[in-house]
């Protein structure tokens, strides 16, 4: 069973020996390995039971190191990085040969970000390689936002989980790619669209392709609890049902036991809601209910990304 602790030196030793470890970030916990070590990268795919066509994000600690991994940084990427890194933003950039093809699933671009978490930044600074890290959940399940979530599902397969407390943002990073100096969002996430547009102007959002997706996080059936989840139409209330649970924004639904409901933010704060989203879904998944109703969130700030995750988690 994985040891849980705050010892970055121990995490470093495991990583240098080619092991994979759980790491905290501000978005969700990652399952990290040496991005330059093929065996470590293979282990990541095995532990997650992740198909090899789904590429990984690499994590580093400084803009200076970026040149080691990528051949070019388009101007809008440079601006976004300067303003928002460290932060919940992943940039797709043309990769150098040094990055194994397994990391990018054969794609010519590599996904990179600088995560905003003090323990993980300390760890990254101490290493002479970047960390490839997908979210530390079994493929297709809800991402973990605490060390305990990681231990519950992957604890018997990894030696160590670095515990950085509950994730402060709570939803995966926003993924942005560039073509002809034009930014496109491929995954809605913890950095709000409005913030990206403030820096680079209007962006297009391409998160709905179904076949051969650029970012497989775009696949529906991703981020799902085990219980069927129904996304309720905005302004509607589900039929009374003793065997139902609900994930609601500010107030419980009538007709469903309040013991079976989880409120994302009583004050209507979308950032607080995002922080609670995955932990509440996990909690609902363990209740004696047959179905989870979810209330859609307002389409602003992190509400877009949360609605995206709820849509993908829903049966449709
Ligand atoms: O917040 C996050 O991004 C977390 C933390 C741990 O950093 N990581 C995360 O990784 O969510 P993962 O593997 O669960 O999701 C990464 C997404 C996948 O949907 C993958 O397809 C996409 O990034 N991706 C990775 N490399 C890509 C590339 N070269 N081109 C397009 N999409 C890419
Ligand atoms: Mg994931």
Coordinates of C-alpha atoms in Angstrom, one line a residue, residues 35-36 38 55-58 65-74 91-112 130 178:
X35 CA 9.1 11.9 -18.7
X36 CA 12.4 10.9 -20.3
X38 CA 10.3 5.0 -21.2
X55 CA -1.1 11.4 -24.5
X56 CA 0.3 12.8 -21.3
X57 CA 1.0 16.3 -20.0
X58 CA 4.5 17.1 -18.9
X65 CA 13.4 24.9 -18.9
X66 CA 10.7 24.9 -21.6
X67 CA 13.3 25.3 -24.4
X68 CA 14.6 21.8 -23.5
X69 CA 11.3 20.2 -24.5
X70 CA 9.8 22.3 -27.3
X71 CA 11.2 23.7 -30.6
X72 CA 9.0 26.8 -30.8
X73 CA 6.8 29.0 -28.5
X74 CA 4.3 31.0 -30.5
X91 CA -0.1 24.6 -23.7
X92 CA 0.3 22.3 -26.7
X93 CA 3.7 23.1 -28.3
X94 CA 5.9 21.4 -31.0
X95 CA 8.0 18.8 -29.2
X96 CA 11.7 18.1 -29.3
X97 CA 12.9 14.5 -30.1
X98 CA 14.0 14.2 -26.5
X99 CA 10.3 13.7 -25.5
X100 CA 9.5 10.1 -26.1
X101 CA 6.7 9.5 -28.7
X102 CA 4.9 7.4 -26.1
X103 CA 4.4 10.6 -24.0
X104 CA 2.6 12.4 -26.9
X105 CA 1.0 9.2 -28.4
X106 CA 3.0 10.0 -31.6
X107 CA 1.7 13.5 -31.9
X108 CA 4.1 16.2 -33.0
X109 CA 3.1 18.5 -30.1
X110 CA 3.6 18.0 -26.4
X111 CA 1.3 19.2 -23.7
X112 CA 3.2 21.2 -21.0
X130 CA 10.3 16.9 -16.2
X178 CA -1.9 27.2 -31.4

